[in-house]
Amino acid sequence: MSWFRELPPTAGLPLSISDFIGNSKESTLEEKLASWLDVPFLQVEASGTAALVIALHSLKQLSPRKTVIVSAYTCPLVAIAVQAAGLRLKVCDVSLASGVIDFDFDQLDSLCTPDTLCILSAHIAGLPSDAAKAQATAKRCGAFLIEDAAQSLGARRSDRFVGTTGDIGVFSLSRGKGLTIYDGGFIVTKDDTVRQAILTARRKLLEPYSASHELSELLGMIGHGFFYNPFGIWALSSTDMISGFDTCTEIDVESARIRSKLSVHSPGEFRKRIASRCMNRLPQALEENWLRAQSRLQNLRRIENIQVLSEANHDQQGTWSLLFLVMPTPTAAEQALEYFSQSGLGISQLYPFALPDYRHLNYPVPPAHAPEAMHLAARSLTITNSSMLKESEFVDIAEAIDRFASNHVSTSGE
Ligand SMILES: Cc1ncc(COP(=O)(O)O)c(C=O)c1O
């Protein structure tokens, strides 16, 4: 147990005092993000989930089809958003063959039918999946592609940012994701017809402005600015002010939290101004994450029997907010997680279950054949790639992981 020090599970981009008091004549958050990502349309929303709900409603206007295909290893909020949009969910298993978490493309092909409205392709753990291949599959069956880039703002394939290949891209600006407005997200498209549909859907879904909600979000953002450091996180560790990627595993689907994630409203201008100034540091922070990850990856690759996820090709670059490991057995993963549970070193698990297995949350995922996603969920473990983690601490973590990985290969037949 570490006193007075706890690290975040992901390398979020810390706010600084100057973000709160800088020049108000700077470009807006929307302008900066749109120009950086090179997209003609970008709309900031209340959360990544809300952006996804809008995206799904907009595609509903363009097609009578009703089925959305999603990866079996993704955020449960995705399934909840599909349900909220009144659409049917189909779950596709994953494959790690390319080195990142992507669709099992053979299964994806077989799941596509004339009722497929869209494929929702996610870039999990900030690592670019093959959106071009998902788009080709979608095109073959006359469906749209939504890219879920909630965890991957700034990740690239060649010279194109992820989230900008599909018909629509959705991103998260919620805490822990990198750039943050506390709870937030945004939606992008390059297609004019889709843009019109997004604007129409948004007008229909938009809830009345609530000053008290905006005030609590702003206070949350200010608190995030002050407490996003090892002491602050330790002090707040029982709250959810500093979260990583939102796994929503303990949350009742009826809870206020889920309702607020789904609700469509416009984040306040002041919060966006703060993030717009912080955005100036994002490209540099991503570069530093990548560099830090390279040396940490080298260390982890020496460990036999584990798989460490990383970009499929050299022309790609992830966001490297965390390092994603697949342990040799579920027991090895369980024991390592238990060992680190009180360490405060930012060791965590992205999703403890495959999408069809969150049965205790009582939400609508149909049964699916997803053995790879189930294996992955049971054996996965993440290490923060925050600069707050010292290199000596990282070396200790790698040694402990090596021990758990080798014990379990020699003693178990799992
Ligand atoms: C893959 C994925 N999609 C969607 C979301 C939802 O984003 P938000 O938390 O901003 O609603 C998340 C959140 O972590 C996510 O990881």
Coordinates of C-alpha atoms and ligand atoms in Angstrom, one line a residue:
M1 CA 0.0 0.0 0.0
S2 CA 1.4 3.4 -1.0
W3 CA 0.6 6.4 1.2
F4 CA 0.0 9.8 -0.3
R5 CA 0.7 8.6 -3.8
E6 CA -1.5 7.1 -6.4
L7 CA -1.0 7.2 -10.2
P8 CA -3.7 7.5 -12.8
P9 CA -4.5 4.4 -14.9
T10 CA -3.9 6.4 -18.1
A11 CA -1.7 9.2 -19.2
G12 CA -4.2 12.0 -19.3
L13 CA -3.1 15.5 -20.3
P14 CA -2.9 17.6 -17.1
L15 CA -4.4 21.1 -17.1
S16 CA -2.2 24.0 -16.1
I17 CA -3.1 27.3 -14.4
S18 CA -2.5 29.2 -17.7
D19 CA -5.3 27.1 -19.3
F20 CA -7.8 28.9 -17.0
I21 CA -6.6 32.5 -17.6
G22 CA -5.2 32.6 -21.1
N23 CA -6.1 34.8 -24.1
S24 CA -9.7 34.6 -25.0
K25 CA -9.0 35.5 -28.7
E26 CA -7.4 32.2 -29.4
S27 CA -9.1 29.8 -31.8
T28 CA -12.0 27.8 -30.4
L29 CA -11.6 24.2 -29.4
E30 CA -13.7 23.2 -32.4
E31 CA -11.5 25.2 -34.8
K32 CA -8.3 23.8 -33.4
L33 CA -9.4 20.2 -33.3
A34 CA -11.0 20.4 -36.8
S35 CA -7.8 21.9 -38.3
W36 CA -5.5 19.5 -36.6
L37 CA -7.6 16.4 -37.6
D38 CA -8.2 18.0 -41.0
V39 CA -12.0 17.6 -41.0
P40 CA -14.5 20.1 -42.3
F41 CA -17.2 19.4 -39.6
L42 CA -16.7 18.9 -35.9
Q43 CA -19.2 19.3 -33.1
V44 CA -18.3 19.1 -29.4
E45 CA -20.8 17.1 -27.3
A46 CA -21.4 16.3 -23.7
S47 CA -19.7 12.9 -23.8
G48 CA -18.3 10.4 -26.2
T49 CA -21.4 8.3 -25.6
A50 CA -23.7 11.3 -26.5
A51 CA -21.7 11.8 -29.7
L52 CA -22.3 8.1 -30.5
V53 CA -26.0 8.4 -29.8
I54 CA -26.2 11.4 -32.2
A55 CA -24.2 9.5 -34.8
L56 CA -26.5 6.5 -34.7
H57 CA -29.7 8.7 -34.8
S58 CA -28.2 10.5 -37.8
L59 CA -27.6 7.3 -39.7
K60 CA -31.1 6.1 -38.9
Q61 CA -32.4 9.1 -40.9
L62 CA -30.4 8.0 -43.9
S63 CA -31.3 4.3 -44.0
P64 CA -34.2 2.1 -42.9
R65 CA -31.7 -0.5 -41.7
K66 CA -31.7 -1.3 -38.0
T67 CA -28.6 -3.4 -37.0
V68 CA -25.3 -2.1 -35.6
I69 CA -22.3 -4.4 -35.5
V70 CA -19.8 -3.7 -32.6
S71 CA -16.7 -5.4 -31.3
A72 CA -17.1 -7.9 -28.5
Y73 CA -14.3 -6.1 -26.6
T74 CA -15.4 -2.6 -26.1
C75 CA -16.9 -0.2 -23.6
P76 CA -20.3 -1.2 -22.3
L77 CA -21.5 2.3 -22.9
V78 CA -21.4 1.5 -26.6
A79 CA -24.1 -1.2 -26.2
I80 CA -26.1 1.2 -24.1
A81 CA -25.9 3.9 -26.8
V82 CA -27.1 1.4 -29.5
Q83 CA -30.1 0.5 -27.3
A84 CA -30.8 4.2 -26.6
A85 CA -30.9 4.9 -30.3
G86 CA -33.5 2.2 -30.7
L87 CA -31.2 -0.1 -32.8
R88 CA -30.3 -3.8 -32.7
L89 CA -26.9 -4.9 -31.6
K90 CA -24.8 -7.6 -33.2
V91 CA -21.5 -8.5 -31.5
C92 CA -18.4 -9.6 -33.5
D93 CA -15.4 -11.4 -32.0
V94 CA -12.0 -9.8 -32.0
S95 CA -8.6 -10.9 -33.3
L96 CA -5.1 -9.9 -32.1
A97 CA -3.4 -11.2 -35.2
S98 CA -2.2 -7.7 -36.3
G99 CA -0.8 -6.8 -32.9
V100 CA -3.8 -4.6 -31.9
I101 CA -7.4 -5.4 -31.0
D102 CA -9.4 -5.5 -34.2
F103 CA -12.4 -7.3 -35.6
D104 CA -12.3 -11.0 -36.5
F105 CA -12.8 -9.9 -40.2
D106 CA -14.1 -13.3 -41.3
Q107 CA -16.8 -13.2 -38.7
L108 CA -17.5 -9.6 -39.5
D109 CA -18.1 -10.5 -43.1
S110 CA -20.5 -13.3 -42.1
L111 CA -22.5 -11.0 -39.7
C112 CA -23.2 -8.3 -42.4
T113 CA -26.7 -8.6 -43.8
P114 CA -29.1 -6.3 -45.7
D115 CA -30.2 -5.0 -42.3
T116 CA -26.8 -3.8 -41.3
L117 CA -27.0 0.0 -40.7
C118 CA -23.4 0.4 -39.7
I119 CA -20.2 -1.2 -38.4
L120 CA -18.8 0.5 -35.3
S121 CA -15.0 0.0 -35.4
A122 CA -13.1 0.9 -32.2
H123 CA -9.5 1.9 -31.8
I124 CA -9.0 0.3 -28.4
A125 CA -6.2 1.3 -26.0
G126 CA -5.3 4.1 -28.3
L127 CA -4.0 1.7 -31.0
P128 CA -5.2 2.2 -34.6
S129 CA -7.3 -0.7 -35.8
D130 CA -7.8 -1.3 -39.5
A131 CA -10.6 1.2 -40.3
A132 CA -10.0 1.0 -44.0
K133 CA -10.7 -2.8 -44.0
A134 CA -13.8 -2.2 -41.8
Q135 CA -14.9 0.4 -44.2
A136 CA -14.4 -1.9 -47.2
T137 CA -16.5 -4.6 -45.4
A138 CA -19.2 -2.0 -44.6
K139 CA -19.3 -0.8 -48.2
R140 CA -19.7 -4.4 -49.5
C141 CA -23.0 -4.7 -47.6
G142 CA -24.2 -1.1 -48.2
A143 CA -23.6 -0.1 -44.6
F144 CA -21.9 2.9 -43.0
L145 CA -18.8 2.9 -40.8
I146 CA -18.6 4.8 -37.5
E147 CA -15.1 4.9 -36.0
D148 CA -15.1 4.9 -32.2
A149 CA -12.0 6.9 -31.5
A150 CA -13.0 7.5 -27.8
Q151 CA -9.6 6.3 -26.6
S152 CA -7.5 7.5 -29.5
L153 CA -7.5 11.2 -30.1
G154 CA -4.3 11.9 -31.9
A155 CA -3.6 8.3 -33.0
R156 CA -2.5 8.0 -36.7
R157 CA -2.4 5.6 -39.6
S158 CA 0.1 7.0 -42.1
D159 CA -0.6 10.7 -42.2
R160 CA -4.3 10.3 -41.4
F161 CA -5.7 10.6 -37.9
V162 CA -7.9 7.7 -36.7
G163 CA -11.6 8.6 -36.6
T164 CA -11.4 10.4 -39.9
T165 CA -11.6 7.4 -42.3
G166 CA -15.2 6.3 -41.6
D167 CA -18.5 8.1 -42.5
I168 CA -18.5 9.4 -38.9
G169 CA -15.9 9.5 -36.1
V170 CA -16.7 9.9 -32.4
F171 CA -14.2 10.9 -29.8
S172 CA -14.2 11.3 -26.0
L173 CA -13.0 14.3 -24.1
S174 CA -13.9 12.8 -20.8
R175 CA -11.3 12.7 -18.0
G176 CA -8.5 10.2 -18.4
K177 CA -8.6 10.2 -22.2
G178 CA -5.9 12.8 -22.9
L179 CA -7.4 16.1 -23.7
T180 CA -10.5 16.7 -21.4
I181 CA -13.4 19.0 -20.7
Y182 CA -14.3 16.7 -17.7
D183 CA -17.2 15.0 -19.4
G184 CA -17.2 15.5 -23.1
G185 CA -16.7 14.2 -26.6
F186 CA -17.0 15.2 -30.2
I187 CA -18.3 14.0 -33.5
V188 CA -16.7 14.5 -37.0
T189 CA -17.6 13.8 -40.6
K190 CA -16.3 14.7 -44.0
D191 CA -19.6 14.0 -45.8
D192 CA -22.1 16.8 -46.3
T193 CA -25.2 14.6 -46.3
V194 CA -24.1 12.9 -43.1
R195 CA -23.3 16.4 -41.6
Q196 CA -26.9 17.5 -42.3
A197 CA -28.2 14.4 -40.7
I198 CA -26.0 14.9 -37.6
L199 CA -27.3 18.5 -37.2
T200 CA -30.9 17.4 -37.6
A201 CA -30.5 14.5 -35.1
R202 CA -28.8 16.8 -32.7
R203 CA -31.6 19.4 -32.9
K204 CA -34.1 16.7 -32.0
L205 CA -32.1 15.2 -29.1
L206 CA -30.8 18.4 -27.5
E207 CA -31.9 18.9 -23.9
P208 CA -32.5 22.3 -22.4
Y209 CA -29.4 24.1 -21.0
S210 CA -28.9 23.4 -17.3
A211 CA -26.8 26.0 -15.5
S212 CA -26.5 23.7 -12.4
H213 CA -25.2 20.8 -14.5
E214 CA -22.7 23.1 -16.3
L215 CA -21.5 24.5 -13.0
S216 CA -20.9 21.0 -11.6
E217 CA -19.0 20.0 -14.7
L218 CA -16.9 23.2 -14.5
L219 CA -16.1 22.6 -10.8
G220 CA -15.2 19.0 -11.7
M221 CA -12.8 20.3 -14.4
I222 CA -11.2 22.8 -12.0
G223 CA -10.9 20.0 -9.4
H224 CA -9.3 17.8 -12.1
G225 CA -6.8 20.6 -12.8
F226 CA -5.8 20.7 -9.1
F227 CA -5.9 17.1 -8.2
Y228 CA -4.4 15.4 -11.3
N229 CA -1.1 14.5 -9.6
P230 CA -0.1 11.5 -7.4
F231 CA -1.0 13.2 -4.1
G232 CA -4.3 14.6 -5.4
I233 CA -5.3 11.3 -7.0
W234 CA -4.4 9.5 -3.7
A235 CA -6.6 12.0 -1.8
L236 CA -9.5 11.5 -4.2
S237 CA -9.0 7.8 -4.9
S238 CA -12.5 6.9 -3.6
T239 CA -14.2 9.3 -5.9
D240 CA -14.4 9.1 -9.7
M241 CA -13.0 12.5 -10.5
I242 CA -9.9 11.0 -12.0
S243 CA -10.9 8.0 -14.1
G244 CA -9.2 6.1 -16.8
F245 CA -11.2 4.8 -19.7
D246 CA -14.8 4.5 -18.5
T247 CA -15.4 0.8 -18.0
C248 CA -18.8 1.2 -16.2
T249 CA -18.5 -2.3 -14.8
E250 CA -20.0 -1.6 -11.4
I251 CA -22.7 0.8 -12.5
D252 CA -26.3 0.0 -12.6
V253 CA -27.6 0.8 -16.1
E254 CA -30.4 2.8 -14.5
S255 CA -28.0 5.0 -12.6
A256 CA -27.8 8.8 -13.0
R257 CA -24.3 8.4 -14.4
I258 CA -25.4 6.5 -17.4
R259 CA -28.3 8.8 -18.0
S260 CA -26.0 11.7 -17.9
K261 CA -23.6 10.0 -20.4
L262 CA -26.4 9.5 -22.8
S263 CA -27.9 13.0 -22.5
V264 CA -27.3 15.4 -25.4
H265 CA -26.5 18.9 -24.4
S266 CA -23.9 21.5 -25.3
P267 CA -20.8 21.8 -23.0
G268 CA -20.2 25.3 -21.7
E269 CA -18.0 27.8 -23.6
F270 CA -15.7 28.3 -20.6
R271 CA -14.8 24.7 -20.3
K272 CA -14.1 24.5 -24.0
R273 CA -11.9 27.6 -23.8
I274 CA -9.8 25.9 -21.0
A275 CA -9.4 22.8 -23.2
S276 CA -8.6 24.8 -26.2
R277 CA -5.6 26.3 -24.5
C278 CA -4.6 22.9 -23.1
M279 CA -4.9 21.5 -26.7
N280 CA -1.7 23.5 -27.6
R281 CA 0.3 20.9 -25.6
L282 CA -1.5 17.8 -27.0
P283 CA 0.8 17.0 -30.0
Q284 CA 3.9 17.3 -27.9
A285 CA 2.4 15.2 -25.1
L286 CA 1.5 12.5 -27.5
E287 CA 5.0 12.5 -28.9
E288 CA 6.4 12.2 -25.3
N289 CA 3.9 9.3 -24.6
W290 CA 5.2 7.5 -27.7
L291 CA 8.8 7.9 -26.7
R292 CA 8.2 6.8 -23.1
A293 CA 6.3 3.8 -24.4
Q294 CA 9.2 2.7 -26.7
S295 CA 11.6 2.2 -23.8
R296 CA 8.9 0.6 -21.6
L297 CA 7.9 -1.7 -24.5
Q298 CA 11.5 -2.8 -24.9
N299 CA 11.5 -3.8 -21.2
L300 CA 8.2 -5.7 -21.4
R301 CA 9.2 -7.5 -24.7
R302 CA 11.9 -9.3 -22.8
I303 CA 9.3 -11.2 -20.8
E304 CA 8.4 -14.5 -22.3
N305 CA 4.8 -15.7 -22.5
I306 CA 3.1 -12.4 -22.5
Q307 CA 1.8 -10.4 -25.5
V308 CA 2.3 -6.7 -25.5
L309 CA 0.0 -4.8 -27.9
S310 CA 1.6 -2.2 -30.2
E311 CA 1.0 -0.7 -33.6
A312 CA 0.5 -3.1 -36.5
N313 CA 2.9 -1.1 -38.8
H314 CA 5.7 1.4 -38.5
D315 CA 3.6 4.1 -40.3
Q316 CA 1.1 4.1 -37.4
Q317 CA 1.3 5.8 -34.1
G318 CA -0.9 5.1 -31.1
T319 CA -1.7 7.5 -28.2
W320 CA 0.2 5.4 -25.7
S321 CA -1.8 6.5 -22.7
L322 CA -1.3 3.0 -21.3
L323 CA 0.5 -0.3 -22.1
F324 CA -1.8 -3.2 -22.8
L325 CA -0.5 -6.7 -21.9
V326 CA -2.1 -10.1 -22.4
M327 CA -0.9 -12.6 -19.7
P328 CA -0.5 -16.3 -20.5
T329 CA -3.4 -17.4 -18.3
P330 CA -6.4 -15.9 -16.5
T331 CA -4.9 -16.9 -13.2
A332 CA -1.7 -15.1 -14.0
A333 CA -3.6 -12.0 -14.8
E334 CA -5.8 -12.3 -11.7
Q335 CA -2.8 -12.8 -9.4
A336 CA -0.9 -9.9 -10.9
L337 CA -3.9 -7.6 -10.6
E338 CA -4.4 -8.7 -7.0
Y339 CA -0.7 -8.1 -6.2
F340 CA -0.8 -4.6 -7.6
S341 CA -4.3 -3.7 -6.3
Q342 CA -3.1 -1.6 -3.4
S343 CA 0.2 -0.4 -5.0
G344 CA -1.2 2.8 -6.4
L345 CA 1.0 2.3 -9.5
G346 CA -1.7 2.6 -12.2
I347 CA -2.1 -1.1 -12.9
S348 CA -5.6 -1.9 -14.1
Q349 CA -7.8 -3.8 -16.5
L350 CA -9.4 -2.0 -19.4
Y351 CA -12.6 -4.2 -19.6
P352 CA -12.9 -7.2 -17.3
F353 CA -15.5 -8.8 -19.5
A354 CA -16.3 -9.3 -23.2
L355 CA -19.4 -7.4 -24.1
P356 CA -21.9 -10.3 -23.9
D357 CA -20.6 -11.1 -20.4
Y358 CA -21.7 -8.0 -18.4
R359 CA -24.9 -9.9 -17.5
H360 CA -25.0 -8.5 -14.0
L361 CA -25.4 -5.0 -15.5
N362 CA -28.7 -6.2 -17.0
Y363 CA -28.3 -4.6 -20.4
P364 CA -29.3 -5.8 -23.8
V365 CA -26.4 -7.7 -25.5
P366 CA -27.5 -10.7 -27.4
P367 CA -25.6 -13.9 -27.0
A368 CA -22.6 -14.1 -29.3
H369 CA -19.8 -16.4 -30.3
A370 CA -16.8 -14.4 -29.0
P371 CA -14.2 -16.7 -27.5
E372 CA -11.3 -14.5 -28.3
A373 CA -12.8 -11.5 -26.6
M374 CA -13.6 -13.6 -23.6
H375 CA -10.0 -14.9 -23.4
L376 CA -8.6 -11.4 -23.9
A377 CA -10.8 -9.9 -21.1
A378 CA -9.7 -12.7 -18.7
R379 CA -6.0 -12.3 -19.4
S380 CA -5.5 -8.6 -19.9
L381 CA -3.8 -6.1 -17.8
T382 CA -2.9 -2.5 -18.4
I383 CA 0.0 -0.3 -17.0
T384 CA -0.3 3.4 -17.0
N385 CA 2.1 5.2 -19.4
S386 CA 1.9 8.4 -17.3
S387 CA 5.1 10.3 -16.8
M388 CA 4.2 10.2 -13.1
L389 CA 5.3 6.5 -13.1
K390 CA 9.0 6.5 -12.3
E391 CA 11.3 4.3 -14.4
S392 CA 12.5 2.5 -11.3
E393 CA 8.8 1.7 -10.5
F394 CA 8.3 0.5 -14.0
V395 CA 11.3 -1.9 -13.7
D396 CA 9.8 -3.4 -10.5
I397 CA 6.4 -3.8 -12.2
A398 CA 8.0 -5.6 -15.2
E399 CA 9.9 -7.9 -12.8
A400 CA 6.7 -8.8 -11.0
I401 CA 4.9 -9.4 -14.2
D402 CA 7.7 -11.7 -15.4
R403 CA 7.3 -13.7 -12.2
F404 CA 3.5 -14.1 -12.5
A405 CA 3.8 -15.0 -16.2
S406 CA 6.5 -17.6 -15.8
N407 CA 4.9 -19.3 -12.7
H408 CA 1.8 -19.8 -14.6
V409 CA 3.2 -21.3 -17.7
S410 CA 5.2 -23.9 -15.8
T411 CA 2.4 -24.8 -13.4
S412 CA -0.8 -24.6 -15.2
G413 CA -2.6 -26.1 -18.1
E414 CA -5.1 -23.2 -18.5
Ligands
LIG1 C1 -14.3 2.6 -26.7 C2 -15.1 3.6 -26.0 N1 -16.2 4.1 -26.6 C3 -17.0 5.0 -26.0 C4 -16.7 5.5 -24.8 C5 -17.6 6.5 -24.1 O1 -17.0 7.8 -24.0 P1 -17.4 8.8 -22.8 O2 -16.9 8.2 -21.5 O3 -16.8 10.1 -23.1 O4 -18.9 8.8 -22.8 C6 -15.6 5.1 -24.1 C7 -15.3 5.5 -22.8 O5 -14.3 5.2 -22.2 C8 -14.8 4.1 -24.7 O6 -13.7 3.6 -24.1

